[in-house]
Amino acid sequence: MNRHGDIIILGGGVIGLSAAYFLAKEGASVVLCEQGALGKESSWAGAGILPPSDLEHAQHPFDRLRALSGALFPELSRELHERTGIDNGFVRCGGLEFLSQTGDADAHEWRGL
């Protein structure tokens, strides 16, 4: 095993693996360290769920980042499928937002932090 690289990433979940992928695409030599099986810790518990996002209603930097990431994921999913032949099961689907009869208070709760 090569233990030298330009960059060392600690953690082989979705974030660590994605960072390693994009860095390697740019030509960096990456060493990824994970104590267990790749993608089997927090990423496994998240079950691949991408939270709903809407750039138009994003009020905070985290919401904007989530919305931009959600917009980019379908292309990444396609690219990974082409490169590996593995279907990650990504399907774009909608969601339901329930509002009570009391009005905007519940809408604020759904769109708030």
PDB file of N, CA, C and O in Angstrom, residues 41-111:
ATOM      1  N   GLU A  41     -20.133   4.138   8.025  1.00  0.00           N
ATOM      2  CA  GLU A  41     -20.329   4.790   9.328  1.00  0.00           C
ATOM      3  C   GLU A  41     -21.491   5.791   9.216  1.00  0.00           C
ATOM      4  O   GLU A  41     -22.603   5.391   8.945  1.00  0.00           O
ATOM      5  N   SER A  42     -21.230   7.071   9.365  1.00  0.00           N
ATOM      6  CA  SER A  42     -22.296   8.078   9.298  1.00  0.00           C
ATOM      7  C   SER A  42     -22.984   8.086   7.942  1.00  0.00           C
ATOM      8  O   SER A  42     -24.201   8.261   7.860  1.00  0.00           O
ATOM      9  N   SER A  43     -22.212   7.892   6.884  1.00  0.00           N
ATOM     10  CA  SER A  43     -22.810   7.894   5.545  1.00  0.00           C
ATOM     11  C   SER A  43     -23.809   6.754   5.396  1.00  0.00           C
ATOM     12  O   SER A  43     -24.837   6.893   4.734  1.00  0.00           O
ATOM     13  N   TRP A  44     -23.511   5.622   5.992  1.00  0.00           N
ATOM     14  CA  TRP A  44     -24.409   4.466   5.935  1.00  0.00           C
ATOM     15  C   TRP A  44     -25.697   4.782   6.682  1.00  0.00           C
ATOM     16  O   TRP A  44     -26.794   4.457   6.213  1.00  0.00           O
ATOM     17  N   ALA A  45     -25.576   5.439   7.826  1.00  0.00           N
ATOM     18  CA  ALA A  45     -26.748   5.775   8.631  1.00  0.00           C
ATOM     19  C   ALA A  45     -27.647   6.764   7.895  1.00  0.00           C
ATOM     20  O   ALA A  45     -28.862   6.754   8.070  1.00  0.00           O
ATOM     21  N   GLY A  46     -27.066   7.615   7.040  1.00  0.00           N
ATOM     22  CA  GLY A  46     -27.839   8.583   6.273  1.00  0.00           C
ATOM     23  C   GLY A  46     -28.611   7.964   5.135  1.00  0.00           C
ATOM     24  O   GLY A  46     -29.462   8.602   4.530  1.00  0.00           O
ATOM     25  N   ALA A  47     -28.310   6.716   4.813  1.00  0.00           N
ATOM     26  CA  ALA A  47     -29.041   5.941   3.807  1.00  0.00           C
ATOM     27  C   ALA A  47     -29.085   6.614   2.433  1.00  0.00           C
ATOM     28  O   ALA A  47     -29.991   6.373   1.662  1.00  0.00           O
ATOM     29  N   GLY A  48     -28.125   7.463   2.129  1.00  0.00           N
ATOM     30  CA  GLY A  48     -28.078   8.077   0.806  1.00  0.00           C
ATOM     31  C   GLY A  48     -29.114   9.155   0.578  1.00  0.00           C
ATOM     32  O   GLY A  48     -29.373   9.553  -0.554  1.00  0.00           O
ATOM     33  N   ILE A  49     -29.718   9.636   1.636  1.00  0.00           N
ATOM     34  CA  ILE A  49     -30.758  10.645   1.498  1.00  0.00           C
ATOM     35  C   ILE A  49     -30.129  12.012   1.232  1.00  0.00           C
ATOM     36  O   ILE A  49     -29.230  12.437   1.944  1.00  0.00           O
ATOM     37  N   LEU A  50     -30.597  12.666   0.203  1.00  0.00           N
ATOM     38  CA  LEU A  50     -30.200  14.047  -0.077  1.00  0.00           C
ATOM     39  C   LEU A  50     -31.356  14.930   0.379  1.00  0.00           C
ATOM     40  O   LEU A  50     -32.454  14.828  -0.148  1.00  0.00           O
ATOM     41  N   PRO A  51     -31.130  15.800   1.357  1.00  0.00           N
ATOM     42  CA  PRO A  51     -32.238  16.633   1.844  1.00  0.00           C
ATOM     43  C   PRO A  51     -32.767  17.531   0.735  1.00  0.00           C
ATOM     44  O   PRO A  51     -32.019  17.977  -0.134  1.00  0.00           O
ATOM     45  N   PRO A  52     -34.066  17.813   0.767  1.00  0.00           N
ATOM     46  CA  PRO A  52     -34.629  18.715  -0.235  1.00  0.00           C
ATOM     47  C   PRO A  52     -33.950  20.075  -0.173  1.00  0.00           C
ATOM     48  O   PRO A  52     -33.531  20.506   0.897  1.00  0.00           O
ATOM     49  N   SER A  53     -33.836  20.704  -1.300  1.00  0.00           N
ATOM     50  CA  SER A  53     -33.195  22.014  -1.336  1.00  0.00           C
ATOM     51  C   SER A  53     -33.819  22.862  -2.425  1.00  0.00           C
ATOM     52  O   SER A  53     -34.272  22.347  -3.441  1.00  0.00           O
ATOM     53  N   ASP A  54     -33.840  24.137  -2.180  1.00  0.00           N
ATOM     54  CA  ASP A  54     -34.423  25.071  -3.130  1.00  0.00           C
ATOM     55  C   ASP A  54     -33.603  26.356  -3.087  1.00  0.00           C
ATOM     56  O   ASP A  54     -33.673  27.105  -2.114  1.00  0.00           O
ATOM     57  N   LEU A  55     -32.809  26.580  -4.113  1.00  0.00           N
ATOM     58  CA  LEU A  55     -31.918  27.738  -4.141  1.00  0.00           C
ATOM     59  C   LEU A  55     -32.696  29.047  -4.026  1.00  0.00           C
ATOM     60  O   LEU A  55     -32.242  29.995  -3.388  1.00  0.00           O
ATOM     61  N   GLU A  56     -33.879  29.086  -4.598  1.00  0.00           N
ATOM     62  CA  GLU A  56     -34.680  30.312  -4.562  1.00  0.00           C
ATOM     63  C   GLU A  56     -35.067  30.709  -3.136  1.00  0.00           C
ATOM     64  O   GLU A  56     -35.150  31.890  -2.820  1.00  0.00           O
ATOM     65  N   HIS A  57     -35.285  29.714  -2.268  1.00  0.00           N
ATOM     66  CA  HIS A  57     -35.692  30.008  -0.902  1.00  0.00           C
ATOM     67  C   HIS A  57     -34.556  29.871   0.107  1.00  0.00           C
ATOM     68  O   HIS A  57     -34.779  30.054   1.307  1.00  0.00           O
ATOM     69  N   ALA A  58     -33.379  29.546  -0.332  1.00  0.00           N
ATOM     70  CA  ALA A  58     -32.243  29.364   0.587  1.00  0.00           C
ATOM     71  C   ALA A  58     -31.886  30.710   1.214  1.00  0.00           C
ATOM     72  O   ALA A  58     -31.569  31.665   0.512  1.00  0.00           O
ATOM     73  N   GLN A  59     -31.922  30.765   2.535  1.00  0.00           N
ATOM     74  CA  GLN A  59     -31.668  32.017   3.240  1.00  0.00           C
ATOM     75  C   GLN A  59     -30.302  32.056   3.905  1.00  0.00           C
ATOM     76  O   GLN A  59     -29.807  33.119   4.223  1.00  0.00           O
ATOM     77  N   HIS A  60     -29.720  30.915   4.147  1.00  0.00           N
ATOM     78  CA  HIS A  60     -28.454  30.841   4.859  1.00  0.00           C
ATOM     79  C   HIS A  60     -27.408  30.162   3.971  1.00  0.00           C
ATOM     80  O   HIS A  60     -27.752  29.397   3.074  1.00  0.00           O
ATOM     81  N   PRO A  61     -26.137  30.427   4.209  1.00  0.00           N
ATOM     82  CA  PRO A  61     -25.085  29.806   3.384  1.00  0.00           C
ATOM     83  C   PRO A  61     -25.177  28.277   3.330  1.00  0.00           C
ATOM     84  O   PRO A  61     -24.984  27.690   2.273  1.00  0.00           O
ATOM     85  N   PHE A  62     -25.518  27.640   4.444  1.00  0.00           N
ATOM     86  CA  PHE A  62     -25.647  26.183   4.447  1.00  0.00           C
ATOM     87  C   PHE A  62     -26.761  25.736   3.511  1.00  0.00           C
ATOM     88  O   PHE A  62     -26.620  24.759   2.768  1.00  0.00           O
ATOM     89  N   ASP A  63     -27.887  26.456   3.530  1.00  0.00           N
ATOM     90  CA  ASP A  63     -29.006  26.121   2.641  1.00  0.00           C
ATOM     91  C   ASP A  63     -28.617  26.300   1.177  1.00  0.00           C
ATOM     92  O   ASP A  63     -28.998  25.508   0.322  1.00  0.00           O
ATOM     93  N   ARG A  64     -27.864  27.361   0.879  1.00  0.00           N
ATOM     94  CA  ARG A  64     -27.411  27.596  -0.499  1.00  0.00           C
ATOM     95  C   ARG A  64     -26.459  26.494  -0.943  1.00  0.00           C
ATOM     96  O   ARG A  64     -26.547  26.004  -2.063  1.00  0.00           O
ATOM     97  N   LEU A  65     -25.535  26.117  -0.058  1.00  0.00           N
ATOM     98  CA  LEU A  65     -24.596  25.042  -0.381  1.00  0.00           C
ATOM     99  C   LEU A  65     -25.343  23.740  -0.650  1.00  0.00           C
ATOM    100  O   LEU A  65     -25.054  23.028  -1.615  1.00  0.00           O
ATOM    101  N   ARG A  66     -26.319  23.433   0.195  1.00  0.00           N
ATOM    102  CA  ARG A  66     -27.112  22.213   0.011  1.00  0.00           C
ATOM    103  C   ARG A  66     -27.859  22.265  -1.319  1.00  0.00           C
ATOM    104  O   ARG A  66     -27.903  21.276  -2.057  1.00  0.00           O
ATOM    105  N   ALA A  67     -28.433  23.409  -1.657  1.00  0.00           N
ATOM    106  CA  ALA A  67     -29.174  23.539  -2.915  1.00  0.00           C
ATOM    107  C   ALA A  67     -28.247  23.398  -4.115  1.00  0.00           C
ATOM    108  O   ALA A  67     -28.583  22.713  -5.090  1.00  0.00           O
ATOM    109  N   LEU A  68     -27.081  24.033  -4.062  1.00  0.00           N
ATOM    110  CA  LEU A  68     -26.128  23.909  -5.172  1.00  0.00           C
ATOM    111  C   LEU A  68     -25.620  22.483  -5.301  1.00  0.00           C
ATOM    112  O   LEU A  68     -25.484  21.950  -6.412  1.00  0.00           O
ATOM    113  N   SER A  69     -25.352  21.829  -4.182  1.00  0.00           N
ATOM    114  CA  SER A  69     -24.894  20.443  -4.205  1.00  0.00           C
ATOM    115  C   SER A  69     -25.961  19.529  -4.792  1.00  0.00           C
ATOM    116  O   SER A  69     -25.664  18.632  -5.581  1.00  0.00           O
ATOM    117  N   GLY A  70     -27.208  19.763  -4.395  1.00  0.00           N
ATOM    118  CA  GLY A  70     -28.309  18.967  -4.934  1.00  0.00           C
ATOM    119  C   GLY A  70     -28.451  19.114  -6.432  1.00  0.00           C
ATOM    120  O   GLY A  70     -28.782  18.161  -7.138  1.00  0.00           O
ATOM    121  N   ALA A  71     -28.166  20.316  -6.940  1.00  0.00           N
ATOM    122  CA  ALA A  71     -28.252  20.543  -8.383  1.00  0.00           C
ATOM    123  C   ALA A  71     -27.119  19.838  -9.135  1.00  0.00           C
ATOM    124  O   ALA A  71     -27.292  19.417 -10.282  1.00  0.00           O
ATOM    125  N   LEU A  72     -25.957  19.685  -8.495  1.00  0.00           N
ATOM    126  CA  LEU A  72     -24.806  19.059  -9.150  1.00  0.00           C
ATOM    127  C   LEU A  72     -24.808  17.533  -9.054  1.00  0.00           C
ATOM    128  O   LEU A  72     -24.147  16.867  -9.837  1.00  0.00           O
ATOM    129  N   PHE A  73     -25.542  16.969  -8.090  1.00  0.00           N
ATOM    130  CA  PHE A  73     -25.446  15.535  -7.847  1.00  0.00           C
ATOM    131  C   PHE A  73     -25.881  14.659  -9.015  1.00  0.00           C
ATOM    132  O   PHE A  73     -25.235  13.635  -9.277  1.00  0.00           O
ATOM    133  N   PRO A  74     -26.940  14.985  -9.751  1.00  0.00           N
ATOM    134  CA  PRO A  74     -27.315  14.104 -10.863  1.00  0.00           C
ATOM    135  C   PRO A  74     -26.175  13.898 -11.871  1.00  0.00           C
ATOM    136  O   PRO A  74     -25.962  12.782 -12.353  1.00  0.00           O
ATOM    137  N   GLU A  75     -25.422  14.937 -12.163  1.00  0.00           N
ATOM    138  CA  GLU A  75     -24.284  14.811 -13.085  1.00  0.00           C
ATOM    139  C   GLU A  75     -23.197  13.929 -12.477  1.00  0.00           C
ATOM    140  O   GLU A  75     -22.614  13.087 -13.166  1.00  0.00           O
ATOM    141  N   LEU A  76     -22.907  14.112 -11.195  1.00  0.00           N
ATOM    142  CA  LEU A  76     -21.907  13.268 -10.540  1.00  0.00           C
ATOM    143  C   LEU A  76     -22.359  11.815 -10.539  1.00  0.00           C
ATOM    144  O   LEU A  76     -21.566  10.904 -10.800  1.00  0.00           O
ATOM    145  N   SER A  77     -23.621  11.577 -10.268  1.00  0.00           N
ATOM    146  CA  SER A  77     -24.160  10.215 -10.267  1.00  0.00           C
ATOM    147  C   SER A  77     -23.955   9.562 -11.637  1.00  0.00           C
ATOM    148  O   SER A  77     -23.524   8.414 -11.739  1.00  0.00           O
ATOM    149  N   ARG A  78     -24.287  10.291 -12.699  1.00  0.00           N
ATOM    150  CA  ARG A  78     -24.115   9.781 -14.060  1.00  0.00           C
ATOM    151  C   ARG A  78     -22.643   9.493 -14.351  1.00  0.00           C
ATOM    152  O   ARG A  78     -22.288   8.443 -14.891  1.00  0.00           O
ATOM    153  N   GLU A  79     -21.767  10.420 -13.974  1.00  0.00           N
ATOM    154  CA  GLU A  79     -20.329  10.260 -14.212  1.00  0.00           C
ATOM    155  C   GLU A  79     -19.775   9.027 -13.501  1.00  0.00           C
ATOM    156  O   GLU A  79     -19.017   8.244 -14.086  1.00  0.00           O
ATOM    157  N   LEU A  80     -20.154   8.846 -12.258  1.00  0.00           N
ATOM    158  CA  LEU A  80     -19.674   7.682 -11.510  1.00  0.00           C
ATOM    159  C   LEU A  80     -20.191   6.385 -12.114  1.00  0.00           C
ATOM    160  O   LEU A  80     -19.474   5.386 -12.171  1.00  0.00           O
ATOM    161  N   HIS A  81     -21.440   6.391 -12.582  1.00  0.00           N
ATOM    162  CA  HIS A  81     -21.993   5.198 -13.228  1.00  0.00           C
ATOM    163  C   HIS A  81     -21.223   4.864 -14.504  1.00  0.00           C
ATOM    164  O   HIS A  81     -20.898   3.697 -14.755  1.00  0.00           O
ATOM    165  N   GLU A  82     -20.920   5.889 -15.283  1.00  0.00           N
ATOM    166  CA  GLU A  82     -20.154   5.666 -16.519  1.00  0.00           C
ATOM    167  C   GLU A  82     -18.760   5.133 -16.225  1.00  0.00           C
ATOM    168  O   GLU A  82     -18.258   4.262 -16.927  1.00  0.00           O
ATOM    169  N   ARG A  83     -18.107   5.641 -15.192  1.00  0.00           N
ATOM    170  CA  ARG A  83     -16.729   5.242 -14.878  1.00  0.00           C
ATOM    171  C   ARG A  83     -16.634   3.878 -14.211  1.00  0.00           C
ATOM    172  O   ARG A  83     -15.651   3.178 -14.386  1.00  0.00           O
ATOM    173  N   THR A  84     -17.657   3.513 -13.438  1.00  0.00           N
ATOM    174  CA  THR A  84     -17.556   2.285 -12.658  1.00  0.00           C
ATOM    175  C   THR A  84     -18.493   1.173 -13.107  1.00  0.00           C
ATOM    176  O   THR A  84     -18.273   0.013 -12.779  1.00  0.00           O
ATOM    177  N   GLY A  85     -19.551   1.542 -13.799  1.00  0.00           N
ATOM    178  CA  GLY A  85     -20.567   0.557 -14.156  1.00  0.00           C
ATOM    179  C   GLY A  85     -21.494   0.233 -12.994  1.00  0.00           C
ATOM    180  O   GLY A  85     -22.363  -0.631 -13.110  1.00  0.00           O
ATOM    181  N   ILE A  86     -21.326   0.925 -11.879  1.00  0.00           N
ATOM    182  CA  ILE A  86     -22.152   0.671 -10.695  1.00  0.00           C
ATOM    183  C   ILE A  86     -23.275   1.708 -10.647  1.00  0.00           C
ATOM    184  O   ILE A  86     -23.024   2.912 -10.672  1.00  0.00           O
ATOM    185  N   ASP A  87     -24.493   1.229 -10.560  1.00  0.00           N
ATOM    186  CA  ASP A  87     -25.647   2.113 -10.435  1.00  0.00           C
ATOM    187  C   ASP A  87     -25.853   2.411  -8.957  1.00  0.00           C
ATOM    188  O   ASP A  87     -26.121   1.511  -8.167  1.00  0.00           O
ATOM    189  N   ASN A  88     -25.715   3.679  -8.570  1.00  0.00           N
ATOM    190  CA  ASN A  88     -25.874   4.019  -7.152  1.00  0.00           C
ATOM    191  C   ASN A  88     -27.337   4.197  -6.755  1.00  0.00           C
ATOM    192  O   ASN A  88     -27.634   4.500  -5.610  1.00  0.00           O
ATOM    193  N   GLY A  89     -28.232   4.034  -7.698  1.00  0.00           N
ATOM    194  CA  GLY A  89     -29.657   4.073  -7.381  1.00  0.00           C
ATOM    195  C   GLY A  89     -30.250   5.464  -7.261  1.00  0.00           C
ATOM    196  O   GLY A  89     -31.391   5.613  -6.832  1.00  0.00           O
ATOM    197  N   PHE A  90     -29.507   6.488  -7.661  1.00  0.00           N
ATOM    198  CA  PHE A  90     -30.030   7.850  -7.543  1.00  0.00           C
ATOM    199  C   PHE A  90     -31.272   8.012  -8.408  1.00  0.00           C
ATOM    200  O   PHE A  90     -31.295   7.657  -9.575  1.00  0.00           O
ATOM    201  N   VAL A  91     -32.312   8.548  -7.792  1.00  0.00           N
ATOM    202  CA  VAL A  91     -33.549   8.871  -8.496  1.00  0.00           C
ATOM    203  C   VAL A  91     -33.996  10.232  -7.992  1.00  0.00           C
ATOM    204  O   VAL A  91     -34.104  10.448  -6.787  1.00  0.00           O
ATOM    205  N   ARG A  92     -34.228  11.150  -8.919  1.00  0.00           N
ATOM    206  CA  ARG A  92     -34.751  12.456  -8.512  1.00  0.00           C
ATOM    207  C   ARG A  92     -36.248  12.290  -8.284  1.00  0.00           C
ATOM    208  O   ARG A  92     -36.963  11.809  -9.156  1.00  0.00           O
ATOM    209  N   CYS A  93     -36.681  12.658  -7.103  1.00  0.00           N
ATOM    210  CA  CYS A  93     -38.104  12.571  -6.796  1.00  0.00           C
ATOM    211  C   CYS A  93     -38.507  13.817  -6.019  1.00  0.00           C
ATOM    212  O   CYS A  93     -37.666  14.569  -5.558  1.00  0.00           O
ATOM    213  N   GLY A  94     -39.744  13.984  -5.866  1.00  0.00           N
ATOM    214  CA  GLY A  94     -40.254  15.165  -5.185  1.00  0.00           C
ATOM    215  C   GLY A  94     -40.439  14.917  -3.701  1.00  0.00           C
ATOM    216  O   GLY A  94     -39.975  13.934  -3.148  1.00  0.00           O
ATOM    217  N   GLY A  95     -41.108  15.819  -3.092  1.00  0.00           N
ATOM    218  CA  GLY A  95     -41.402  15.710  -1.682  1.00  0.00           C
ATOM    219  C   GLY A  95     -42.712  16.409  -1.399  1.00  0.00           C
ATOM    220  O   GLY A  95     -43.258  17.105  -2.253  1.00  0.00           O
ATOM    221  N   LEU A  96     -43.199  16.215  -0.223  1.00  0.00           N
ATOM    222  CA  LEU A  96     -44.437  16.861   0.195  1.00  0.00           C
ATOM    223  C   LEU A  96     -44.140  17.812   1.330  1.00  0.00           C
ATOM    224  O   LEU A  96     -43.355  17.502   2.220  1.00  0.00           O
ATOM    225  N   GLU A  97     -44.771  18.945   1.292  1.00  0.00           N
ATOM    226  CA  GLU A  97     -44.644  19.907   2.376  1.00  0.00           C
ATOM    227  C   GLU A  97     -46.036  20.150   2.922  1.00  0.00           C
ATOM    228  O   GLU A  97     -46.927  20.593   2.201  1.00  0.00           O
ATOM    229  N   PHE A  98     -46.241  19.801   4.175  1.00  0.00           N
ATOM    230  CA  PHE A  98     -47.553  19.921   4.798  1.00  0.00           C
ATOM    231  C   PHE A  98     -47.627  21.213   5.596  1.00  0.00           C
ATOM    232  O   PHE A  98     -46.767  21.492   6.418  1.00  0.00           O
ATOM    233  N   LEU A  99     -48.665  21.977   5.344  1.00  0.00           N
ATOM    234  CA  LEU A  99     -48.903  23.202   6.092  1.00  0.00           C
ATOM    235  C   LEU A  99     -50.209  23.052   6.862  1.00  0.00           C
ATOM    236  O   LEU A  99     -51.176  22.496   6.348  1.00  0.00           O
ATOM    237  N   SER A 100     -50.217  23.565   8.063  1.00  0.00           N
ATOM    238  CA  SER A 100     -51.449  23.489   8.842  1.00  0.00           C
ATOM    239  C   SER A 100     -52.393  24.598   8.400  1.00  0.00           C
ATOM    240  O   SER A 100     -52.030  25.478   7.616  1.00  0.00           O
ATOM    241  N   GLN A 101     -53.571  24.577   8.933  1.00  0.00           N
ATOM    242  CA  GLN A 101     -54.560  25.590   8.587  1.00  0.00           C
ATOM    243  C   GLN A 101     -54.273  26.920   9.272  1.00  0.00           C
ATOM    244  O   GLN A 101     -54.930  27.913   8.990  1.00  0.00           O
ATOM    245  N   THR A 102     -53.260  26.936  10.153  1.00  0.00           N
ATOM    246  CA  THR A 102     -52.972  28.183  10.878  1.00  0.00           C
ATOM    247  C   THR A 102     -52.164  29.162  10.041  1.00  0.00           C
ATOM    248  O   THR A 102     -52.030  30.310  10.413  1.00  0.00           O
ATOM    249  N   GLY A 103     -51.567  28.726   8.952  1.00  0.00           N
ATOM    250  CA  GLY A 103     -50.882  29.672   8.076  1.00  0.00           C
ATOM    251  C   GLY A 103     -49.387  29.516   8.008  1.00  0.00           C
ATOM    252  O   GLY A 103     -48.859  28.416   8.004  1.00  0.00           O
ATOM    253  N   ASP A 104     -48.672  30.654   7.965  1.00  0.00           N
ATOM    254  CA  ASP A 104     -47.250  30.678   7.659  1.00  0.00           C
ATOM    255  C   ASP A 104     -46.328  30.183   8.764  1.00  0.00           C
ATOM    256  O   ASP A 104     -45.168  29.943   8.511  1.00  0.00           O
ATOM    257  N   ALA A 105     -46.802  30.047   9.981  1.00  0.00           N
ATOM    258  CA  ALA A 105     -45.920  29.634  11.057  1.00  0.00           C
ATOM    259  C   ALA A 105     -45.296  28.265  10.751  1.00  0.00           C
ATOM    260  O   ALA A 105     -44.119  28.052  10.942  1.00  0.00           O
ATOM    261  N   ASP A 106     -46.086  27.341  10.262  1.00  0.00           N
ATOM    262  CA  ASP A 106     -45.553  26.019   9.936  1.00  0.00           C
ATOM    263  C   ASP A 106     -44.649  26.081   8.710  1.00  0.00           C
ATOM    264  O   ASP A 106     -43.647  25.369   8.634  1.00  0.00           O
ATOM    265  N   ALA A 107     -44.968  26.938   7.747  1.00  0.00           N
ATOM    266  CA  ALA A 107     -44.105  27.088   6.572  1.00  0.00           C
ATOM    267  C   ALA A 107     -42.731  27.585   6.999  1.00  0.00           C
ATOM    268  O   ALA A 107     -41.706  27.128   6.495  1.00  0.00           O
ATOM    269  N   HIS A 108     -42.703  28.524   7.951  1.00  0.00           N
ATOM    270  CA  HIS A 108     -41.415  29.030   8.454  1.00  0.00           C
ATOM    271  C   HIS A 108     -40.605  27.899   9.110  1.00  0.00           C
ATOM    272  O   HIS A 108     -39.398  27.806   8.941  1.00  0.00           O
ATOM    273  N   GLU A 109     -41.297  27.047   9.848  1.00  0.00           N
ATOM    274  CA  GLU A 109     -40.616  25.925  10.500  1.00  0.00           C
ATOM    275  C   GLU A 109     -39.976  25.006   9.467  1.00  0.00           C
ATOM    276  O   GLU A 109     -38.856  24.550   9.646  1.00  0.00           O
ATOM    277  N   TRP A 110     -40.644  24.729   8.373  1.00  0.00           N
ATOM    278  CA  TRP A 110     -40.112  23.841   7.344  1.00  0.00           C
ATOM    279  C   TRP A 110     -38.929  24.469   6.615  1.00  0.00           C
ATOM    280  O   TRP A 110     -38.007  23.786   6.207  1.00  0.00           O
ATOM    281  N   ARG A 111     -38.963  25.773   6.411  1.00  0.00           N
ATOM    282  CA  ARG A 111     -37.880  26.435   5.667  1.00  0.00           C
ATOM    283  C   ARG A 111     -36.813  26.994   6.569  1.00  0.00           C
ATOM    284  O   ARG A 111     -35.765  27.422   6.112  1.00  0.00           O
TER     285      ARG A 111
END
